[in-house]
Coordinates of C-alpha atoms and ligand atoms in Angstrom, one line a residue:
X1 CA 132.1 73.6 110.3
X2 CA 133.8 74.0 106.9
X3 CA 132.5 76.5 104.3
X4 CA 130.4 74.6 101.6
X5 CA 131.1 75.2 97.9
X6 CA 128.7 78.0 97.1
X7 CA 128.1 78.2 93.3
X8 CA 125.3 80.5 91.5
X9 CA 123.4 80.5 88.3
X10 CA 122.4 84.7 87.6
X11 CA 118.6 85.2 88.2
X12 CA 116.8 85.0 85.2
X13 CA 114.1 88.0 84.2
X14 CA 110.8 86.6 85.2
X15 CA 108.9 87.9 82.6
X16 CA 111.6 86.3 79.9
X17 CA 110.1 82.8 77.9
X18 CA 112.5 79.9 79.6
X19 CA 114.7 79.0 76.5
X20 CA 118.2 77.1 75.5
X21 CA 120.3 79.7 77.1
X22 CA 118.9 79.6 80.2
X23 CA 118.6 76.0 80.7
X24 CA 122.4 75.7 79.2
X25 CA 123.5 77.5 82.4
X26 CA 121.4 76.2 85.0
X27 CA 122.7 72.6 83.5
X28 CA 126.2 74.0 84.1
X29 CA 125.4 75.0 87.5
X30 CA 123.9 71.8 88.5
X31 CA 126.3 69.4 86.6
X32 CA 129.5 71.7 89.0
X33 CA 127.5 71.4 92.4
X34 CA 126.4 67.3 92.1
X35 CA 130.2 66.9 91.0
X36 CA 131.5 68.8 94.0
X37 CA 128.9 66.6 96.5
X38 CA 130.2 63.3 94.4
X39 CA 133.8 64.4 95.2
X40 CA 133.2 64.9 98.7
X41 CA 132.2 68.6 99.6
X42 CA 129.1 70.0 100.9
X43 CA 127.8 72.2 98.1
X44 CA 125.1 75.1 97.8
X45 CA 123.6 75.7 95.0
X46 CA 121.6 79.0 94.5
X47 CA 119.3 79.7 91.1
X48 CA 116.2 82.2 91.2
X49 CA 114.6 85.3 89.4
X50 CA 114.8 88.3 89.0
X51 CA 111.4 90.1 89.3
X52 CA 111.3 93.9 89.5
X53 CA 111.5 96.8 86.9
X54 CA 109.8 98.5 84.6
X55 CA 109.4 95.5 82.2
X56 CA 107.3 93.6 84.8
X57 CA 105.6 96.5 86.0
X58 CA 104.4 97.4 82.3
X59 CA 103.6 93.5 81.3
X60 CA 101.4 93.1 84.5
X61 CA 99.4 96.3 84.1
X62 CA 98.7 95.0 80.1
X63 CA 97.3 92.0 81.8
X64 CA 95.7 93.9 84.3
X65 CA 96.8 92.1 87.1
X66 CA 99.4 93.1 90.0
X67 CA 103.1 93.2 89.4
X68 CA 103.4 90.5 92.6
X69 CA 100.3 88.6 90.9
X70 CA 101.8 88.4 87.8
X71 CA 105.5 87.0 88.9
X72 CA 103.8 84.8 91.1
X73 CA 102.6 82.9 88.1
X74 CA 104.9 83.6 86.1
X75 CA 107.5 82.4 88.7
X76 CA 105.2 78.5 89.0
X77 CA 106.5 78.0 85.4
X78 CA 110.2 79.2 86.0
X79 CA 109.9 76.4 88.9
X80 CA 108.9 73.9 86.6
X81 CA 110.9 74.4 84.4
X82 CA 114.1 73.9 86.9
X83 CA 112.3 70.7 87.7
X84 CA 112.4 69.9 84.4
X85 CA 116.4 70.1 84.1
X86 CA 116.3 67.9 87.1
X87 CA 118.2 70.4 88.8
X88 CA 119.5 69.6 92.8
X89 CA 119.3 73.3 93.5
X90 CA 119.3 74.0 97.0
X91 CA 117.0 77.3 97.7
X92 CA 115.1 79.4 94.9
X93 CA 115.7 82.9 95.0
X94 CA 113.0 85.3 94.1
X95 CA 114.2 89.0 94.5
X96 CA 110.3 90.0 95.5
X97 CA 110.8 87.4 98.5
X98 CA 111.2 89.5 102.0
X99 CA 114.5 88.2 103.1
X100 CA 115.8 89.7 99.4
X101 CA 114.3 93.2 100.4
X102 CA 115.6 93.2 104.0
X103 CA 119.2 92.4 102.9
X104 CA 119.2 94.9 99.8
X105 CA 117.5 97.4 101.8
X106 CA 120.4 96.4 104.8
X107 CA 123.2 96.9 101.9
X108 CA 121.6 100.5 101.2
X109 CA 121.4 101.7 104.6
X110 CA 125.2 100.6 105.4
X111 CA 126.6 102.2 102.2
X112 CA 124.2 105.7 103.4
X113 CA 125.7 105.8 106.4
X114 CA 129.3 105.3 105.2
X115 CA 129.0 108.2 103.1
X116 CA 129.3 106.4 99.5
X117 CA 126.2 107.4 98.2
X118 CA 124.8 110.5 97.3
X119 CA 121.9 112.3 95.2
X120 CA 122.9 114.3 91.7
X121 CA 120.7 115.6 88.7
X122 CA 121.0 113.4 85.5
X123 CA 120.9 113.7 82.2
X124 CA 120.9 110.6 80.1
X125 CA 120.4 108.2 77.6
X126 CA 118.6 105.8 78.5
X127 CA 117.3 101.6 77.0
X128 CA 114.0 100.8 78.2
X129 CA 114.7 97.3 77.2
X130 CA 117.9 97.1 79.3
X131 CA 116.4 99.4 81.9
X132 CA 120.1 101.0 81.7
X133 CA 121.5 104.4 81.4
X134 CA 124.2 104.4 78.3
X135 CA 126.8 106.6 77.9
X136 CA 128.6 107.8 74.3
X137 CA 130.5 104.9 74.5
X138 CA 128.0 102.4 74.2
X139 CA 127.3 103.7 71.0
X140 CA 128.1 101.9 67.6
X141 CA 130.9 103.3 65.4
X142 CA 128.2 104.6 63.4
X143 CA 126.8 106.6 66.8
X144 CA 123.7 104.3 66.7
X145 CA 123.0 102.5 69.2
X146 CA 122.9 98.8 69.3
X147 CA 119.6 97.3 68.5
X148 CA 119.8 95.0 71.7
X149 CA 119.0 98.3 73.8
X150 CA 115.8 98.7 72.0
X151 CA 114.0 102.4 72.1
X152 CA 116.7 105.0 73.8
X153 CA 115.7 108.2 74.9
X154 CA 116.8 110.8 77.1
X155 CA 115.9 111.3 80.4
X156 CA 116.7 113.9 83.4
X157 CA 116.2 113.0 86.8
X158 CA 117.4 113.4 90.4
X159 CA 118.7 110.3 91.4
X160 CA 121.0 108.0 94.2
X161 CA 124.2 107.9 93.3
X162 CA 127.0 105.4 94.3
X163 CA 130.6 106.2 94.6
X164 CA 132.2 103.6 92.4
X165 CA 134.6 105.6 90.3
X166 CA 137.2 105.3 93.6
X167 CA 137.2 101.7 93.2
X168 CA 139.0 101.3 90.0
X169 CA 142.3 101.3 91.5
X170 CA 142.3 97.7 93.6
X171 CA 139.6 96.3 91.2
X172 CA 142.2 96.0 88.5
X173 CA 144.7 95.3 90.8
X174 CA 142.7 92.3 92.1
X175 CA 142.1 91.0 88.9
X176 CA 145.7 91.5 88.1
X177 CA 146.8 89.6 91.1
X178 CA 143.6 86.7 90.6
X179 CA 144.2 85.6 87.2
X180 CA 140.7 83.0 88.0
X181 CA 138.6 85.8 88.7
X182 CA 137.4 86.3 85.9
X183 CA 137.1 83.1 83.6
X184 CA 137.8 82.1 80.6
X185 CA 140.8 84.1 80.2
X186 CA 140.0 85.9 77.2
X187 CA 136.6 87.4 79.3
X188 CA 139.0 88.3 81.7
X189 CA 141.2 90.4 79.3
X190 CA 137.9 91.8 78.4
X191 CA 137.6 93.5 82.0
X192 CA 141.1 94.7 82.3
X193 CA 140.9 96.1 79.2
X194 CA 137.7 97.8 80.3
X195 CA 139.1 99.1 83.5
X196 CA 142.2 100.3 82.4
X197 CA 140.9 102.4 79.3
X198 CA 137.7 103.6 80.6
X199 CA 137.2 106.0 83.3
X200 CA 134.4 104.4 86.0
X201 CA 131.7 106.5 86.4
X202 CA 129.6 106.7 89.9
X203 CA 126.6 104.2 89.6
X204 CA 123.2 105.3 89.5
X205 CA 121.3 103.4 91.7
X206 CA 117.6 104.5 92.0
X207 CA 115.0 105.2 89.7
X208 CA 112.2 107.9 91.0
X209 CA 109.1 106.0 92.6
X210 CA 107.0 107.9 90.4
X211 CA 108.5 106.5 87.1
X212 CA 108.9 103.4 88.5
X213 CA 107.3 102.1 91.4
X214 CA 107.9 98.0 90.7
X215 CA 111.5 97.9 93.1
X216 CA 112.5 97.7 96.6
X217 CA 112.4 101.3 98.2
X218 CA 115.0 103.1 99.5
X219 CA 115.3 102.5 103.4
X220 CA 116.3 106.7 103.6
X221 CA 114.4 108.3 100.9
X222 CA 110.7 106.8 100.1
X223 CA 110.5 108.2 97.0
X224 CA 112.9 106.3 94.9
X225 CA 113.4 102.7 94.3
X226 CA 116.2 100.5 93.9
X227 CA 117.8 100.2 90.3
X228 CA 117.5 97.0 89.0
X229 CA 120.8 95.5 89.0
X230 CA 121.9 96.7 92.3
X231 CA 118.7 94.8 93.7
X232 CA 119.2 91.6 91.1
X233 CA 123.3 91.3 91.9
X234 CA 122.3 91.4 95.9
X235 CA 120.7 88.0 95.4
X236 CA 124.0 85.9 95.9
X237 CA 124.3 87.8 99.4
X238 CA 120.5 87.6 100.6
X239 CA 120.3 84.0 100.8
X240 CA 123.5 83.6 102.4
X241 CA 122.4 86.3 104.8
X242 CA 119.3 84.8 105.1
X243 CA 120.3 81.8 106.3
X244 CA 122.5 83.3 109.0
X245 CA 126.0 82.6 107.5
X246 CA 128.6 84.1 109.7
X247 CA 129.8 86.1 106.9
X248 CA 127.3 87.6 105.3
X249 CA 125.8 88.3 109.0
X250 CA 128.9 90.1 110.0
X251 CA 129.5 92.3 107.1
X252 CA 125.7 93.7 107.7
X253 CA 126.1 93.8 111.1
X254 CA 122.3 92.0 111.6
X255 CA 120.7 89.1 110.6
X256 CA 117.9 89.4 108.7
X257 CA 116.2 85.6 109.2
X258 CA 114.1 83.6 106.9
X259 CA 110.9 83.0 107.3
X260 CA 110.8 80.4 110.5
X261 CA 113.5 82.4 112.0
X262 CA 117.3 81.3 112.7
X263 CA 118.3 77.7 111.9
X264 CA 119.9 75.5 114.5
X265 CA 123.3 75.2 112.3
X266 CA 123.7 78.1 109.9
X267 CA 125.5 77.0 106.5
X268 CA 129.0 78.7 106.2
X269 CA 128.7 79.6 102.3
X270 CA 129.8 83.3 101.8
X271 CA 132.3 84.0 99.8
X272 CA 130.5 82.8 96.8
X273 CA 133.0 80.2 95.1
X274 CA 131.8 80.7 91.0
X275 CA 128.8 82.7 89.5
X276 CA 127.8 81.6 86.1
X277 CA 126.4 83.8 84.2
X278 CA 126.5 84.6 80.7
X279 CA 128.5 86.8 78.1
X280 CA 126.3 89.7 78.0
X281 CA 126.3 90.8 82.2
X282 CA 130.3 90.2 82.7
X283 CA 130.6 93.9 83.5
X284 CA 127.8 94.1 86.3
X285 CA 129.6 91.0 88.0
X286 CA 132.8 91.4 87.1
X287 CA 132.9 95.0 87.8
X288 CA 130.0 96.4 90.0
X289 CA 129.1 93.3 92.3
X290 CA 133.0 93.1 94.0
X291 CA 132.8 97.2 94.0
X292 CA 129.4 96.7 95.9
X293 CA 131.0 94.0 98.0
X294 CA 134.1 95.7 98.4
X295 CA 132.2 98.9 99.6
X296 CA 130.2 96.7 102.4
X297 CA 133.0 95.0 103.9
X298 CA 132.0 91.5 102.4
X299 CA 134.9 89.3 101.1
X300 CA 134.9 88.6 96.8
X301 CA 133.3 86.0 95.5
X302 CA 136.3 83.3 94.0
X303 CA 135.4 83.3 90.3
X304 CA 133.2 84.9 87.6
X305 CA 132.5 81.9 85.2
X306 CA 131.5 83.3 81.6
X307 CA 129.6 81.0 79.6
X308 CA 128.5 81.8 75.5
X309 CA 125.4 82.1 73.9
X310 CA 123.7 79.2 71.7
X311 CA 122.6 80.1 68.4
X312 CA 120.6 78.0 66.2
X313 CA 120.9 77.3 62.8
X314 CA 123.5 80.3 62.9
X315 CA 121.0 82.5 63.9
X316 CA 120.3 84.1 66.9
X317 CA 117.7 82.7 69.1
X318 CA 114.8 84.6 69.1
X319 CA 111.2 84.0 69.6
X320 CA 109.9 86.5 67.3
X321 CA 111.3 85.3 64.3
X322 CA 110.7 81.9 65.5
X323 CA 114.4 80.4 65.6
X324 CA 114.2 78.7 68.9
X325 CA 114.9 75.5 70.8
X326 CA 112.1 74.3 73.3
X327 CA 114.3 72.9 75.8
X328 CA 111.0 71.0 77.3
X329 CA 110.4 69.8 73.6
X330 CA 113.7 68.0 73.3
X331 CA 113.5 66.5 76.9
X332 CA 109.8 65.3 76.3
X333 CA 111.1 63.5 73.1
X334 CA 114.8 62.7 73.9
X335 CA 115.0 62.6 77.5
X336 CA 116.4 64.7 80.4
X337 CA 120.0 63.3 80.3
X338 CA 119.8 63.1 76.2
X339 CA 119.6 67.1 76.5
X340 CA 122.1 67.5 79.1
X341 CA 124.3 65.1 77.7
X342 CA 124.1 67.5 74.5
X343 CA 124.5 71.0 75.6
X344 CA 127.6 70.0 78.0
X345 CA 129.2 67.7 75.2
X346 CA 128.7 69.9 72.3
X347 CA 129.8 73.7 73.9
X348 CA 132.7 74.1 75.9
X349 CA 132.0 76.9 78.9
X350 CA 133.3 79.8 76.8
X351 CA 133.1 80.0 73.4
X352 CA 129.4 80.5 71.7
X353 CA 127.6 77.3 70.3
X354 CA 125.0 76.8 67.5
X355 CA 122.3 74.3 68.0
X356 CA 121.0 71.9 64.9
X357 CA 118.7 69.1 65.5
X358 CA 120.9 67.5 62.9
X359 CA 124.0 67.2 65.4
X360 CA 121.7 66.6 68.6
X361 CA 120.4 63.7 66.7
X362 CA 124.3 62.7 65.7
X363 CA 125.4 62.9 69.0
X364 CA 122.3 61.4 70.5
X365 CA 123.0 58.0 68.1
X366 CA 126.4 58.1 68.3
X367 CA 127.4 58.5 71.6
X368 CA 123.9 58.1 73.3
X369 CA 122.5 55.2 71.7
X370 CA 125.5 53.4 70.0
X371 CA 128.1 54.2 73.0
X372 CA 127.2 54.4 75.9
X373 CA 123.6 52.5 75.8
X374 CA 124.8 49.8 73.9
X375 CA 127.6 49.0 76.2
X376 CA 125.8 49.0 78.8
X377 CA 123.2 46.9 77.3
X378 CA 124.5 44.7 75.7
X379 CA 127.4 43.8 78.8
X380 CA 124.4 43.5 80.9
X381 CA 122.3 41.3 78.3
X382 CA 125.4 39.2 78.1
X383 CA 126.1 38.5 81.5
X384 CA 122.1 37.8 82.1
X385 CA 122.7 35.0 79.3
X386 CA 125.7 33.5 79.7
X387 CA 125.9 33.6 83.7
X388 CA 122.5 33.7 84.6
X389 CA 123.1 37.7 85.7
X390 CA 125.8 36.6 88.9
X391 CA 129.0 38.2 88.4
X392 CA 132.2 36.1 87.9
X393 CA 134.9 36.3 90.1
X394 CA 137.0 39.9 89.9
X395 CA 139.4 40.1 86.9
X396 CA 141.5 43.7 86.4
X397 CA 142.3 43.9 82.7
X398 CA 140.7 46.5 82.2
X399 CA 141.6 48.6 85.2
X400 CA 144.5 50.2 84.4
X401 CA 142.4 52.6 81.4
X402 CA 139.6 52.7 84.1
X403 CA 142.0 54.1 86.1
X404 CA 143.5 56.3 84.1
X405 CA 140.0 57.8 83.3
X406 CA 138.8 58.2 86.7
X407 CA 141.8 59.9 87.5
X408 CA 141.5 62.1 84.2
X409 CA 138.2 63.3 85.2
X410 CA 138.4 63.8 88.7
X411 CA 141.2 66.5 87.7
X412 CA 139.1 68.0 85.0
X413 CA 135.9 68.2 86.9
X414 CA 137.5 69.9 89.9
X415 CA 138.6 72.4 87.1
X416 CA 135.2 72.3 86.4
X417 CA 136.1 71.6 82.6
X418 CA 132.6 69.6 81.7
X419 CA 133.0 69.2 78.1
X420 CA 136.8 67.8 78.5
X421 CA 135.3 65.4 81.3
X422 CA 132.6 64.1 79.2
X423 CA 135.5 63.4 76.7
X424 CA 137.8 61.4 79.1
X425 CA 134.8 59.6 80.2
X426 CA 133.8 58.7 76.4
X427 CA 137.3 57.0 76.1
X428 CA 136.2 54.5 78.3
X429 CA 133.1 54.4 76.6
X430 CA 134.9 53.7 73.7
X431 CA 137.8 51.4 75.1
X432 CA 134.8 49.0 76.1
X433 CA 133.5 48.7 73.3
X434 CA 136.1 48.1 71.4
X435 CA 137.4 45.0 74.4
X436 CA 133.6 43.9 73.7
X437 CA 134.5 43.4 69.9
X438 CA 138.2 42.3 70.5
X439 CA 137.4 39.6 73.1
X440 CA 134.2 38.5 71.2
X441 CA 132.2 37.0 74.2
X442 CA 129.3 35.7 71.9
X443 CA 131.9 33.8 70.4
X444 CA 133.5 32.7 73.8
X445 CA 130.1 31.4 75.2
X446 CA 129.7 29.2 72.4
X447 CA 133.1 26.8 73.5
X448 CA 132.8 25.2 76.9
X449 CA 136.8 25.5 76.8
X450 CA 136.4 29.0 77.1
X451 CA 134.6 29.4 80.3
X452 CA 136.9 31.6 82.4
X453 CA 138.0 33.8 79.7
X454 CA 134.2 34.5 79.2
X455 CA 133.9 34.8 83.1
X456 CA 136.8 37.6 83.0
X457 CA 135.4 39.3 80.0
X458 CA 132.0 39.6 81.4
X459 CA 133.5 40.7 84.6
X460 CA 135.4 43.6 83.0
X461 CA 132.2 44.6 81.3
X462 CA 129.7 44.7 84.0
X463 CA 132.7 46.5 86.1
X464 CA 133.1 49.2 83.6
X465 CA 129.9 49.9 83.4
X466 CA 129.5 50.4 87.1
X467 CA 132.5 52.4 87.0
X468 CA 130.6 54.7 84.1
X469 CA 127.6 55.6 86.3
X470 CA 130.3 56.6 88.8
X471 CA 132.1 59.2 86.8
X472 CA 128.5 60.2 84.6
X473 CA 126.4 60.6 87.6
X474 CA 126.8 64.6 87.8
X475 CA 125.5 64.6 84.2
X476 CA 122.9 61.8 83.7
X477 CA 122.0 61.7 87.6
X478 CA 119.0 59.7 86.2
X479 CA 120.7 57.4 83.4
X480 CA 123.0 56.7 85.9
X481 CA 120.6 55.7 88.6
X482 CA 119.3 53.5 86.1
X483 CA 122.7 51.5 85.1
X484 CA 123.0 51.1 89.0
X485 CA 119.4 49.5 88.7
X486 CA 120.2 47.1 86.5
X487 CA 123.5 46.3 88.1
X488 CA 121.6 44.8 91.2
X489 CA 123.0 48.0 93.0
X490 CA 120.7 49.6 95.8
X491 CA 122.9 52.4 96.5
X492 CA 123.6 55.9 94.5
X493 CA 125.7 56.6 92.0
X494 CA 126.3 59.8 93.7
X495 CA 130.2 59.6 95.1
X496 CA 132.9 59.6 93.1
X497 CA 135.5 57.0 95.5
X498 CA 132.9 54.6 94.2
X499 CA 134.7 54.8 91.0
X500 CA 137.9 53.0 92.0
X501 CA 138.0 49.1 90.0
X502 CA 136.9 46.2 91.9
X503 CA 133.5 47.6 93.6
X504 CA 131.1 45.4 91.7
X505 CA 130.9 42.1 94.2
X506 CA 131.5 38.3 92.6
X507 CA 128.1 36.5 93.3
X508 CA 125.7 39.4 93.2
X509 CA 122.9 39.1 90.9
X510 CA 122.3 41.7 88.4
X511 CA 118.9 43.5 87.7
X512 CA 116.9 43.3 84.8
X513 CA 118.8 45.0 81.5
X514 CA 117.2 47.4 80.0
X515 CA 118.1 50.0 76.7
X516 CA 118.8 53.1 77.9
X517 CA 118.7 55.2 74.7
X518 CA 116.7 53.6 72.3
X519 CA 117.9 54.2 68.8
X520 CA 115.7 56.5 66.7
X521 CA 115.0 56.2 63.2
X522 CA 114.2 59.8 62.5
Ligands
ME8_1 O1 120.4 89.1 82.3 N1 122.7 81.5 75.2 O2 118.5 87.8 82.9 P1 118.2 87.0 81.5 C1 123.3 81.3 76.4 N2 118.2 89.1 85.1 N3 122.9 82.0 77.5 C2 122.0 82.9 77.4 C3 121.3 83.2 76.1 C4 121.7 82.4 75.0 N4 121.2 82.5 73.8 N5 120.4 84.2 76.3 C5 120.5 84.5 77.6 C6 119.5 88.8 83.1 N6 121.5 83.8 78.2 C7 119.5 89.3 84.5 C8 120.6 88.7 85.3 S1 122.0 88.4 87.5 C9 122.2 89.2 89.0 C10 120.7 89.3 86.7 C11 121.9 83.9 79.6 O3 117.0 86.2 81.8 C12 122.4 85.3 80.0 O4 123.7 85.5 79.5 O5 118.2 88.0 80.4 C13 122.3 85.3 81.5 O6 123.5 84.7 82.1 C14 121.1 84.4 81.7 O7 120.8 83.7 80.5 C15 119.9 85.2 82.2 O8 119.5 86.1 81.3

């Protein structure tokens, strides 16, 4: 059995309010894995939350209910909120879960008896908000520190230490030699710049029981817990390991089994093939996760995918000041693949983007509404009237810039370049519409003389719409469902061979036409 295409979104805080920026990157996530199953692979796609720390452990005890308690319910919404984005996610991780605990605790006990971790007094500064220790260097030119790392104090404390500073070496070598490691390229400069001016430190990687009892123990010493991000970062390895992937299994050197114990075929997904994450954690992927990996004797994941952040209005997003974007809002008034559509179209994977309703509601009546939904509607509407909804016999004159496209975005989704897909794809959009006002098929339907030309147009239409759902499926999976609907089609939109011209059958009655985006006058 091959390895399936294993692709992550990072585990989101559970006590965080679900907003923009999270559902941007789970979009991403799921919009990558549905285009790698349309193009023929088996992939795995892994989103979850990240439960333990002092955060959590201070919120629940305010609410007076236990830490488990209270990321139980908060975890309901989380879930419903990744229903929400209609994402085809295939497990939910949630690092409180046992098979989380059993492989963190596994990574602990390996890296113990290696010899790479070992207990020192420290003196610190410390962000309860980041539940980080900082060093000088994190501070502003000023010598303040950074109002993202909220209150900072200092704190001694005996705690686990891991050897990480020997790791600099091959880390920058490995990034040297794997230019898509770490991607775009400019967040990869970022890193080798980092590791080639600043000396690594050892990583501390506990946090005394008695300050903070809200983690996953460690399996040698009961009176520390794990530090957060060693715990959070183990998620991409526990549900591979979980699920008995020869990989992950071997580097371990045990199996730690779901619930229900061993499955009959074990997927093969480790090495990870692209995180996503965002701007702000590039150094704990991009710089502690292969160390920890590396230290294990697991293989690298393939790629660290950096996206941006969304602003709005210019500002940053924040619920306090009230500058935010209800991502459940938008879908309950737009819908789903209206929001999708939007945050892929408008913000490449990289640079930062800034929300307005003003330019949701451009895009949405532009391309939404007038593009794509009119073509489709008013091809569909035609070929109802004119033909009774059977399709004319096969005519290719429009094939060779269908073809053109399909090619165009196969290439730029297997680069996973979303917003330069959704481009290509509007071309054809755009080239329809533009054959629907050239070859003026109300006007051909009115002269009997004119029969087959109408019959070709019409066929060209309908086709080109089919051909749409095809390539649009991994970003409007149910927009798309719905063109095939009304195209007679019982099958899915769901593979992308399906996009080659000539698929739609002469004979076959279409279903009913319906719009798809409905223009609003707002
Ligand atoms: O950092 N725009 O969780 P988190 C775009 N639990 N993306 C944004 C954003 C914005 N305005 N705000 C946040 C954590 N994000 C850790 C991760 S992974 C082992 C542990 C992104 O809930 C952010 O960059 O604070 C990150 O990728 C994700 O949302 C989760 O952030």
């Amino acid at each position: 059995m091959s390895k399936a295409f294993y692709i992550t979104t990072s585990i989101f805080y559970v006590n965080g309010q679900p907003h923009l920026g999270h559902a941007y990157e789970m979009v991403i996530v799921d919009v990558i894995a549905r285009a790698r199953r349309s193009l023929g692979q088996a992939a795995f796609f892994l989103t979850g939350l990240d439960e333990h720390g002092q955060k959590v452990q201070q919120a629940a005890l305010a609410e007076g209910k236990t830490p488990q308690a209270y990321c139980d319910e908060l975890a309901a919404d989380w879930q419903a909120f990744a229903d929400k984005l209609g994402l085809s996610n295939n497990d939910f991780i949630r690092t409180t879960q046992p098979r989380h605990q059993a492989v963190v605790g596994a990574m602990l006990s390996k890296l113990h008896d290696q010899g790479d971790l070992y207990q020192a007094e420290y003196r610190g500064w410390y962000s309860w908000r980041q539940e980080t220790f900082l060093t000088d260097k994190d501070r502003q030119p000023d010598g303040s520190w950074d109002p993202i790392y909220g209150e900072v104090v200092e704190l001694v404390e005996h705690n686990w230490y891991f050897k990480m500073s020997q790791h600099q070496a091959w880390l920058i070598e490995h990034l040297e030699a794997n230019p898509s490691f770490v991607q775009p390229d400019s967040r990869r400069n970022e890193v080798l710049g980092f590791l080639k001016s600043v000396k690594l430190e050892d990583l501390c990687i506990s946090r005394p029981k008695a300050r903070l009892g809200w983690g996953i123990p460690l399996p040698f010493d009961p009176e520390y817990v794990n530090y957060v991000w060693f715990d959070a970062l183990t998620n991409y390895f526990s549900v591979p390991a979980s699920l008995g992937d020869p990989v992950a299994v071997a580097a371990l050197g045990k199996y730690y089994p779901t619930a229900g114990g061993p499955l009959p075929a074990p997927p093969q997904l480790w090495p990870a093939d692209i995180h996503v994450i965002g701007k702000d954690i590039v150094k704990f992927h991009a710089v502690y996760w292969p160390i920890m990996l590396q230290a294990v004797g697991a293989a690298l994941p393939h790629q660290v995918l950096v996206h941006g952040w969304w602003q709005k209005d210019g500002a940053k997003i924040s619920k306090s000041t009230g500058n935010i974007v209800d991502p459940v809002a938008v879908i309950n008034e737009w819908g789903l693949d209206a929001f999708r559509f939007y945050v892929l179209r408008e913000l490449d994977i990289g640079p930062d983007g800034n929300w307005t309703d003003a330019g949701f509601k451009a895009r949405y009546q532009a391309e939404l509404a007038n593009g794509l939904g009119n073509l489709i509607n008013r091809s569909l509407s035609m070929l109802k009237r004119y033909r009774n909804g059977v399709v004319p016999a096969r005519h290719d004159e429009l094939a060779p810039d269908a073809n053109k496209i399909v090619a165009d975005t196969r290439a730029l989704l297997a680069k996973n370049e979303l917003q330069g897909a959704l481009q290509s794809i509007w071309q054809l959009v755009a080239r329809a519409n533009q054959y629907v006002d050239q070859t003026k098929p109300f006007s051909l339907a009115k002269d009997p003389a004119q029969a087959k030309r109408l019959d070709e147009v019409l066929y060209n239409l309908a086709e080109t719409c089919r051909v749409l759902a095809v390539l649009l499926w991994p970003f409007l999976p149910g927009t798309t469902t719905k063109i095939y609907g009304q195209l007679g089609l019982s099958d899915a939109p769901d593979q992308f061979s399906a996009a080659a011209w000539g698929g739609l059958n002469t004979g076959q009655t279409i279903g009913e036409p319906a719009p798809l985006f409905p223009r609003k006058d707002t």
